[in-house]
Amino acid sequence: MTRTPDGATGRDTPDGERNPASGRDTAGPQAGPGALSARRAVGLVARREISSRMRTKSFVLSTLGLLLGLAAYALVVVVAQEGPARVGVEREASALRPVLAAVAEETGDFEFVPVEGDRTDRLLRDGELSAVIGGGADGQLTLSVEHEADEDLLAVIRAAAAEERATRELERAGVDPVEFRQRVASATVQVDALDPSENSAAEQFALILASTGLLYFFFVFYGIMLAQGVVEEKTSRVVELLLSTIRPWQLLAGKLIGVAVAGLTQLVLLGGAAVALAQGTGTVTLPTALGGTLVTLGVWFLLGFFLFAAMLAAAAARVSRQEDLQGVVQPVMLLITTPFVLGIALLSKNAHDPLIEWLSLVPPLSPILMPARMLLGTAPVWQIALSLVLAAAALAAMTRVAGRMYANSVLRSGSRVPLAEALRLR
């Protein structure tokens, strides 16, 4: 038998939950003249979480580490952006230079410069030239390289040689080469794309990986951080002190808001740096309405985080030791990982696949899949709006369930709280 603070006696349950015999409501603190309002209680908890999270070394170091990683990537991109390869053209082939430059203009990978024949070997070995074009005694072109010829350069030279030969043959036949090419060029093909894309395949994959990977990282990192905090408060019995003043749902709401603000702050810093990197290096073509897209991505982050973090916090409230946390959060982690894997596998293969379109509408897949489709420009406005409505509805339903699980489990210590008991109505 144990004695409660007001003198009544009670007993400990097998799970360590205390059932006071005083007859008072144990769901939370009683309302009174000095009781905190719901808004103030949630705000105090949120400010506590923001202060404790954003002042930690892990937050500062992780933010600096991510920004330094982006800076290192930007440096690699800038260094890797070499100019066009310099190709020497000897005097015997100098008449071909204008044609070579015209043929290679579309690729921009080669620059043709005049060289003297006695310097070609040294220029090739020193790396100042990638190749040298010369003319043989029989009128055939020669290509000198240090090791092996570049296939793209060979294609340019063959096309230029064919162009030059065609010009001479047309002039010999009495046909104006300029007029002939104008007539040939007038035969064009009109491309009618059902859904034109502004990005290349490499740019699309970069957008897919960046959007899905970034959201996945933040959902997992801050979700696990929240879950560990719940277990830590149970182990240290801090939660008992907090719930003597505020109600369980107020504590859970404040923790969710506080951790979300910390995560959103880091996401904005990292996302802003990534946008500056993309615009500065020109490696990725960003959406035209970039501001609206970034705001919508922020909304998706909040919806997705609240949805997943509420489930993680409710699951974490069922255990009292950090060693038991992995077992209860594993199903939620699977829900976060699934859309990330689907996004990489399906979107990179075919961004217009009907399967990925329907999956991106369904929560909890939509918080990761729909932002990627938005960045790719493949999501119609009605699908974005519908997915937002469905995600908000799922969040409202999950918040009620998570709040019930949290309230039924957070004050119980000892062994894991069974799922049926955590979900039971009071």
Short mmCIF file of C-alpha atoms in Angstrom, two decimals, residues 23-404:
data_model
loop_
_atom_site.label_atom_id
_atom_site.label_comp_id
_atom_site.label_asym_id
_atom_site.label_seq_id
_atom_site.Cartn_x
_atom_site.Cartn_y
_atom_site.Cartn_z
CA GLY A 23 -11.28 9.88 -6.36
CA ARG A 24 -9.69 12.87 -8.15
CA ASP A 25 -9.48 13.09 -11.95
CA THR A 26 -6.00 11.95 -13.01
CA ALA A 27 -6.32 13.10 -16.63
CA GLY A 28 -4.60 16.39 -15.87
CA PRO A 29 -4.44 19.38 -13.55
CA GLN A 30 -7.66 20.85 -12.31
CA ALA A 31 -8.76 24.24 -13.62
CA GLY A 32 -8.49 27.00 -11.08
CA PRO A 33 -7.90 30.71 -10.69
CA GLY A 34 -4.15 30.29 -11.17
CA ALA A 35 -4.33 27.67 -13.93
CA LEU A 36 -2.61 28.37 -17.23
CA SER A 37 -4.70 28.90 -20.30
CA ALA A 38 -4.29 26.36 -23.08
CA ARG A 39 -2.58 28.86 -25.39
CA ARG A 40 -0.13 29.99 -22.73
CA ALA A 41 0.64 26.43 -21.67
CA VAL A 42 1.36 25.34 -25.26
CA GLY A 43 3.40 28.48 -25.86
CA LEU A 44 5.55 27.95 -22.76
CA VAL A 45 6.33 24.37 -23.74
CA ALA A 46 7.05 25.41 -27.34
CA ARG A 47 9.45 28.16 -26.24
CA ARG A 48 11.16 25.72 -23.91
CA GLU A 49 11.66 23.26 -26.76
CA ILE A 50 12.89 25.95 -29.17
CA SER A 51 15.38 27.29 -26.66
CA SER A 52 16.66 23.88 -25.62
CA ARG A 53 16.97 22.58 -29.20
CA MET A 54 18.42 25.58 -31.01
CA ARG A 55 21.03 26.36 -28.35
CA THR A 56 22.51 22.88 -28.31
CA LYS A 57 25.88 22.11 -29.87
CA SER A 58 24.29 19.42 -32.02
CA PHE A 59 21.96 21.95 -33.68
CA VAL A 60 24.74 24.45 -34.33
CA LEU A 61 27.23 21.84 -35.51
CA SER A 62 24.72 20.03 -37.73
CA THR A 63 23.67 23.32 -39.34
CA LEU A 64 27.27 24.36 -39.93
CA GLY A 65 28.11 20.88 -41.20
CA LEU A 66 25.28 20.89 -43.74
CA LEU A 67 26.16 24.40 -44.93
CA LEU A 68 29.84 23.47 -45.21
CA GLY A 69 28.84 20.37 -47.17
CA LEU A 70 26.91 22.53 -49.62
CA ALA A 71 29.85 24.94 -49.87
CA ALA A 72 32.22 22.06 -50.60
CA TYR A 73 29.85 20.77 -53.28
CA ALA A 74 29.67 24.25 -54.83
CA LEU A 75 33.47 24.42 -54.90
CA VAL A 76 33.68 21.05 -56.62
CA VAL A 77 31.11 22.16 -59.21
CA VAL A 78 32.96 25.41 -59.93
CA VAL A 79 36.32 23.67 -60.21
CA ALA A 80 34.86 20.94 -62.41
CA GLN A 81 33.42 23.51 -64.83
CA GLU A 82 36.36 23.59 -67.24
CA GLY A 83 36.36 25.66 -70.39
CA PRO A 84 36.14 24.18 -73.87
CA ALA A 85 38.94 21.84 -74.87
CA ARG A 86 41.59 23.57 -76.99
CA VAL A 87 42.24 21.89 -80.32
CA GLY A 88 45.12 23.05 -82.49
CA VAL A 89 44.70 23.48 -86.26
CA GLU A 90 47.86 23.41 -88.39
CA ARG A 91 48.40 25.65 -91.42
CA GLU A 92 47.55 22.85 -93.88
CA ALA A 93 44.04 22.54 -92.36
CA SER A 94 43.50 26.22 -91.51
CA ALA A 95 40.82 26.60 -94.20
CA LEU A 96 38.68 24.17 -92.22
CA ARG A 97 38.68 26.27 -89.01
CA PRO A 98 35.47 28.25 -89.75
CA VAL A 99 33.61 25.05 -90.59
CA LEU A 100 34.93 23.29 -87.48
CA ALA A 101 33.85 26.21 -85.28
CA ALA A 102 30.39 26.30 -86.87
CA VAL A 103 29.85 22.56 -86.43
CA ALA A 104 31.09 22.60 -82.81
CA GLU A 105 29.08 25.73 -81.90
CA GLU A 106 26.11 23.71 -80.62
CA THR A 107 28.17 21.70 -78.14
CA GLY A 108 30.60 24.45 -77.08
CA ASP A 109 33.08 21.79 -75.97
CA PHE A 110 35.93 22.68 -78.34
CA GLU A 111 37.96 25.76 -79.22
CA PHE A 112 40.03 25.64 -82.41
CA VAL A 113 43.28 27.65 -82.39
CA PRO A 114 46.06 27.92 -85.00
CA VAL A 115 49.39 26.24 -84.19
CA GLU A 116 52.76 25.71 -85.83
CA GLY A 117 53.61 22.16 -86.82
CA ASP A 118 56.92 21.98 -84.95
CA ARG A 119 55.31 22.76 -81.57
CA THR A 120 52.42 20.29 -81.60
CA ASP A 121 54.15 17.45 -79.72
CA ARG A 122 55.21 19.70 -76.85
CA LEU A 123 51.77 21.35 -76.59
CA LEU A 124 50.07 17.96 -76.49
CA ARG A 125 52.38 16.56 -73.81
CA ASP A 126 52.08 19.71 -71.67
CA GLY A 127 48.28 19.46 -71.79
CA GLU A 128 47.85 22.86 -73.44
CA LEU A 129 46.11 21.20 -76.37
CA SER A 130 43.88 18.13 -76.32
CA ALA A 131 44.42 17.37 -80.01
CA VAL A 132 45.92 18.83 -83.22
CA ILE A 133 44.30 18.72 -86.67
CA GLY A 134 46.63 18.69 -89.67
CA GLY A 135 46.52 17.96 -93.37
CA GLY A 136 48.28 15.11 -95.11
CA ALA A 137 49.98 15.09 -98.50
CA ASP A 138 46.98 13.38 -100.12
CA GLY A 139 44.52 15.98 -98.80
CA GLN A 140 43.25 13.78 -95.98
CA LEU A 141 42.98 15.23 -92.47
CA THR A 142 45.11 13.91 -89.61
CA LEU A 143 44.35 14.06 -85.89
CA SER A 144 47.26 13.96 -83.43
CA VAL A 145 46.55 13.13 -79.76
CA GLU A 146 48.62 12.15 -76.75
CA HIS A 147 46.80 8.93 -75.88
CA GLU A 148 43.43 8.42 -77.57
CA ALA A 149 41.00 10.48 -79.63
CA ASP A 150 37.83 11.95 -78.17
CA GLU A 151 34.77 10.49 -79.92
CA ASP A 152 32.89 13.79 -79.83
CA LEU A 153 35.85 15.56 -81.43
CA LEU A 154 36.05 12.89 -84.12
CA ALA A 155 32.36 13.40 -84.86
CA VAL A 156 32.87 17.17 -85.20
CA ILE A 157 35.85 16.71 -87.53
CA ARG A 158 34.04 14.18 -89.72
CA ALA A 159 31.01 16.46 -89.97
CA ALA A 160 33.18 19.47 -90.81
CA ALA A 161 35.12 17.49 -93.45
CA ALA A 162 31.87 16.29 -95.01
CA GLU A 163 30.53 19.85 -94.98
CA GLU A 164 33.65 21.15 -96.71
CA ARG A 165 33.60 18.37 -99.31
CA ALA A 166 29.87 18.99 -100.02
CA THR A 167 30.58 22.69 -100.54
CA ARG A 168 33.29 22.01 -103.09
CA GLU A 169 31.14 19.48 -104.96
CA LEU A 170 28.18 21.89 -105.08
CA GLU A 171 30.37 24.68 -106.44
CA ARG A 172 31.82 22.31 -109.04
CA ALA A 173 28.26 21.40 -110.10
CA GLY A 174 27.29 25.07 -110.42
CA VAL A 175 24.95 25.08 -107.42
CA ASP A 176 25.07 27.93 -104.91
CA PRO A 177 26.01 26.20 -101.56
CA VAL A 178 24.35 28.92 -99.45
CA GLU A 179 21.02 28.72 -101.28
CA PHE A 180 21.18 24.92 -101.26
CA ARG A 181 21.67 24.78 -97.47
CA GLN A 182 18.88 27.28 -96.89
CA ARG A 183 16.49 25.07 -98.80
CA VAL A 184 17.65 21.99 -96.91
CA ALA A 185 17.36 23.80 -93.55
CA SER A 186 13.75 24.79 -94.32
CA ALA A 187 12.72 21.14 -93.86
CA THR A 188 12.14 21.16 -90.10
CA VAL A 189 10.31 18.96 -87.61
CA GLN A 190 7.96 20.50 -85.06
CA VAL A 191 8.13 18.88 -81.62
CA ASP A 192 4.80 18.71 -79.80
CA ALA A 193 5.46 17.79 -76.14
CA LEU A 194 2.43 16.83 -74.07
CA ASP A 195 4.11 18.02 -70.88
CA PRO A 196 7.35 19.89 -71.68
CA SER A 197 10.07 19.88 -69.04
CA GLU A 198 12.51 22.69 -68.36
CA ASN A 199 15.06 20.30 -66.85
CA SER A 200 17.36 17.70 -68.31
CA ALA A 201 17.38 14.13 -67.01
CA ALA A 202 20.36 14.87 -64.76
CA GLU A 203 18.69 18.01 -63.39
CA GLN A 204 15.46 16.12 -62.74
CA PHE A 205 17.30 13.44 -60.77
CA ALA A 206 19.10 16.14 -58.76
CA LEU A 207 15.76 17.80 -57.91
CA ILE A 208 14.20 14.45 -56.94
CA LEU A 209 17.13 13.48 -54.75
CA ALA A 210 17.38 16.92 -53.14
CA SER A 211 13.68 17.31 -52.32
CA THR A 212 12.90 13.78 -51.15
CA GLY A 213 16.24 13.34 -49.41
CA LEU A 214 16.06 16.66 -47.59
CA LEU A 215 12.53 16.10 -46.30
CA TYR A 216 13.33 12.49 -45.37
CA PHE A 217 16.39 13.61 -43.41
CA PHE A 218 14.51 16.27 -41.46
CA PHE A 219 11.51 14.05 -40.73
CA VAL A 220 13.76 11.31 -39.38
CA PHE A 221 16.29 13.53 -37.58
CA TYR A 222 13.83 15.76 -35.73
CA GLY A 223 11.22 13.02 -35.31
CA ILE A 224 13.71 10.77 -33.52
CA MET A 225 14.95 13.75 -31.53
CA LEU A 226 11.39 14.36 -30.31
CA ALA A 227 10.84 10.67 -29.50
CA GLN A 228 14.08 10.49 -27.51
CA GLY A 229 13.04 13.61 -25.60
CA VAL A 230 9.72 12.00 -24.64
CA VAL A 231 11.47 8.91 -23.26
CA GLU A 232 14.07 11.04 -21.48
CA GLU A 233 11.37 13.04 -19.71
CA LYS A 234 9.66 9.82 -18.64
CA THR A 235 12.89 8.33 -17.33
CA SER A 236 13.83 11.46 -15.35
CA ARG A 237 10.19 11.91 -14.21
CA VAL A 238 10.24 15.49 -15.46
CA VAL A 239 6.98 14.76 -17.24
CA GLU A 240 5.26 14.20 -13.90
CA LEU A 241 6.20 17.72 -12.80
CA LEU A 242 5.08 19.20 -16.11
CA LEU A 243 1.73 17.40 -16.09
CA SER A 244 1.02 18.66 -12.58
CA THR A 245 0.58 22.09 -14.18
CA ILE A 246 -0.61 21.44 -17.74
CA ARG A 247 -2.55 18.73 -19.55
CA PRO A 248 -0.95 15.98 -21.67
CA TRP A 249 -2.28 17.30 -24.98
CA GLN A 250 -0.88 20.76 -24.19
CA LEU A 251 2.53 19.26 -23.46
CA LEU A 252 2.48 17.22 -26.67
CA ALA A 253 1.31 20.17 -28.79
CA GLY A 254 3.98 22.45 -27.36
CA LYS A 255 6.71 19.89 -27.98
CA LEU A 256 5.57 19.36 -31.57
CA ILE A 257 5.45 23.09 -32.31
CA GLY A 258 8.81 23.79 -30.67
CA VAL A 259 10.70 21.02 -32.46
CA ALA A 260 8.96 21.94 -35.75
CA VAL A 261 10.15 25.55 -35.46
CA ALA A 262 13.73 24.36 -34.83
CA GLY A 263 13.55 22.00 -37.81
CA LEU A 264 11.96 24.61 -40.09
CA THR A 265 14.66 27.13 -39.16
CA GLN A 266 17.39 24.72 -40.17
CA LEU A 267 15.50 23.73 -43.30
CA VAL A 268 15.10 27.37 -44.38
CA LEU A 269 18.82 28.01 -43.86
CA LEU A 270 19.80 24.92 -45.81
CA GLY A 271 17.17 25.43 -48.52
CA GLY A 272 18.16 29.06 -49.01
CA ALA A 273 21.81 28.05 -49.36
CA ALA A 274 20.86 25.32 -51.84
CA VAL A 275 18.83 27.78 -53.96
CA ALA A 276 21.72 30.26 -53.95
CA LEU A 277 24.05 27.44 -54.99
CA ALA A 278 21.79 26.35 -57.84
CA GLN A 279 21.36 29.90 -59.13
CA GLY A 280 25.03 30.80 -58.69
CA THR A 281 26.45 27.76 -60.46
CA GLY A 282 23.61 27.26 -62.94
CA THR A 283 23.73 23.49 -62.40
CA VAL A 284 19.95 23.10 -61.95
CA THR A 285 17.06 24.99 -63.57
CA LEU A 286 14.73 25.99 -60.74
CA PRO A 287 10.95 26.47 -61.13
CA THR A 288 9.79 29.81 -62.53
CA ALA A 289 7.56 30.62 -59.54
CA LEU A 290 10.35 29.86 -57.06
CA GLY A 291 8.95 31.91 -54.16
CA GLY A 292 5.55 30.22 -54.21
CA THR A 293 7.17 26.81 -54.58
CA LEU A 294 9.39 27.36 -51.54
CA VAL A 295 6.43 28.52 -49.44
CA THR A 296 4.46 25.44 -50.46
CA LEU A 297 7.44 23.25 -49.61
CA GLY A 298 7.50 24.84 -46.15
CA VAL A 299 3.82 24.03 -45.71
CA TRP A 300 4.49 20.44 -46.77
CA PHE A 301 7.33 20.20 -44.27
CA LEU A 302 5.07 21.33 -41.42
CA LEU A 303 2.26 18.97 -42.43
CA GLY A 304 4.60 16.04 -42.83
CA PHE A 305 6.54 16.75 -39.66
CA PHE A 306 3.44 17.13 -37.47
CA LEU A 307 1.99 13.95 -38.96
CA PHE A 308 5.09 11.79 -38.46
CA ALA A 309 6.30 13.43 -35.25
CA ALA A 310 2.90 12.99 -33.57
CA MET A 311 3.05 9.27 -34.33
CA LEU A 312 6.65 9.03 -33.11
CA ALA A 313 5.91 10.90 -29.87
CA ALA A 314 2.86 8.75 -29.17
CA ALA A 315 4.85 5.58 -29.83
CA ALA A 316 7.73 6.78 -27.64
CA ALA A 317 5.35 7.46 -24.74
CA ARG A 318 4.69 3.70 -24.51
CA VAL A 319 8.22 2.91 -23.31
CA SER A 320 10.36 4.11 -20.41
CA ARG A 321 13.85 3.24 -21.66
CA GLN A 322 15.85 4.45 -24.64
CA GLU A 323 16.76 0.81 -25.36
CA ASP A 324 13.09 0.03 -26.06
CA LEU A 325 12.51 3.03 -28.33
CA GLN A 326 13.61 1.37 -31.58
CA GLY A 327 10.98 -1.33 -31.33
CA VAL A 328 8.00 1.04 -31.02
CA VAL A 329 9.09 3.64 -33.61
CA GLN A 330 10.06 1.14 -36.30
CA PRO A 331 6.57 1.05 -37.95
CA VAL A 332 6.55 4.86 -38.17
CA MET A 333 10.06 4.87 -39.62
CA LEU A 334 8.83 2.49 -42.32
CA LEU A 335 6.08 4.98 -43.22
CA ILE A 336 8.72 7.71 -43.65
CA THR A 337 11.16 5.55 -45.60
CA THR A 338 8.60 4.15 -48.07
CA PRO A 339 7.81 7.42 -49.93
CA PHE A 340 11.52 8.30 -50.04
CA VAL A 341 12.39 5.00 -51.74
CA LEU A 342 9.37 5.24 -54.07
CA GLY A 343 10.31 8.80 -54.99
CA ILE A 344 13.84 7.83 -56.02
CA ALA A 345 12.76 4.68 -57.85
CA LEU A 346 9.59 5.83 -59.66
CA LEU A 347 10.10 9.55 -60.22
CA SER A 348 13.59 9.11 -61.68
CA LYS A 349 12.24 6.48 -64.06
CA ASN A 350 9.07 8.25 -65.22
CA ALA A 351 7.84 11.39 -63.47
CA HIS A 352 4.49 11.06 -65.30
CA ASP A 353 3.77 7.50 -64.14
CA PRO A 354 0.07 7.32 -63.08
CA LEU A 355 1.09 5.20 -60.09
CA ILE A 356 3.30 7.92 -58.63
CA GLU A 357 0.60 10.50 -59.33
CA TRP A 358 -1.98 8.62 -57.26
CA LEU A 359 0.49 7.71 -54.51
CA SER A 360 1.49 11.36 -54.13
CA LEU A 361 -2.11 12.20 -53.22
CA VAL A 362 -2.30 9.75 -50.32
CA PRO A 363 -0.96 10.58 -46.86
CA PRO A 364 1.49 9.69 -45.36
CA LEU A 365 3.20 9.36 -48.78
CA SER A 366 2.22 12.82 -50.02
CA PRO A 367 4.47 14.94 -47.72
CA ILE A 368 7.54 13.55 -49.52
CA LEU A 369 6.27 12.64 -53.00
CA MET A 370 4.18 15.72 -53.82
CA PRO A 371 6.96 18.30 -53.13
CA ALA A 372 9.23 16.39 -55.54
CA ARG A 373 6.54 16.43 -58.25
CA MET A 374 6.04 20.15 -57.63
CA LEU A 375 9.72 20.88 -58.18
CA LEU A 376 9.66 18.84 -61.38
CA GLY A 377 6.61 20.76 -62.58
CA THR A 378 4.55 17.59 -63.13
CA ALA A 379 1.87 18.19 -60.49
CA PRO A 380 -1.31 20.01 -61.60
CA VAL A 381 -2.77 22.59 -59.24
CA TRP A 382 -5.83 20.46 -58.48
CA GLN A 383 -3.64 17.53 -57.38
CA ILE A 384 -1.57 19.78 -55.13
CA ALA A 385 -4.72 21.23 -53.54
CA LEU A 386 -6.32 17.79 -53.10
CA SER A 387 -3.19 16.32 -51.53
CA LEU A 388 -2.98 19.26 -49.11
CA VAL A 389 -6.60 18.77 -48.04
CA LEU A 390 -6.12 15.02 -47.56
CA ALA A 391 -2.89 15.56 -45.62
CA ALA A 392 -4.56 18.12 -43.35
CA ALA A 393 -7.46 15.72 -42.70
CA ALA A 394 -5.03 12.89 -41.94
CA LEU A 395 -3.11 15.17 -39.59
CA ALA A 396 -6.27 16.11 -37.71
CA ALA A 397 -7.25 12.45 -37.27
CA MET A 398 -3.75 11.34 -36.32
CA THR A 399 -3.37 14.18 -33.82
CA ARG A 400 -6.42 12.93 -31.91
CA VAL A 401 -5.13 9.35 -31.90
CA ALA A 402 -1.60 10.39 -30.95
CA GLY A 403 -2.90 12.65 -28.19
CA ARG A 404 -4.92 9.79 -26.73
#
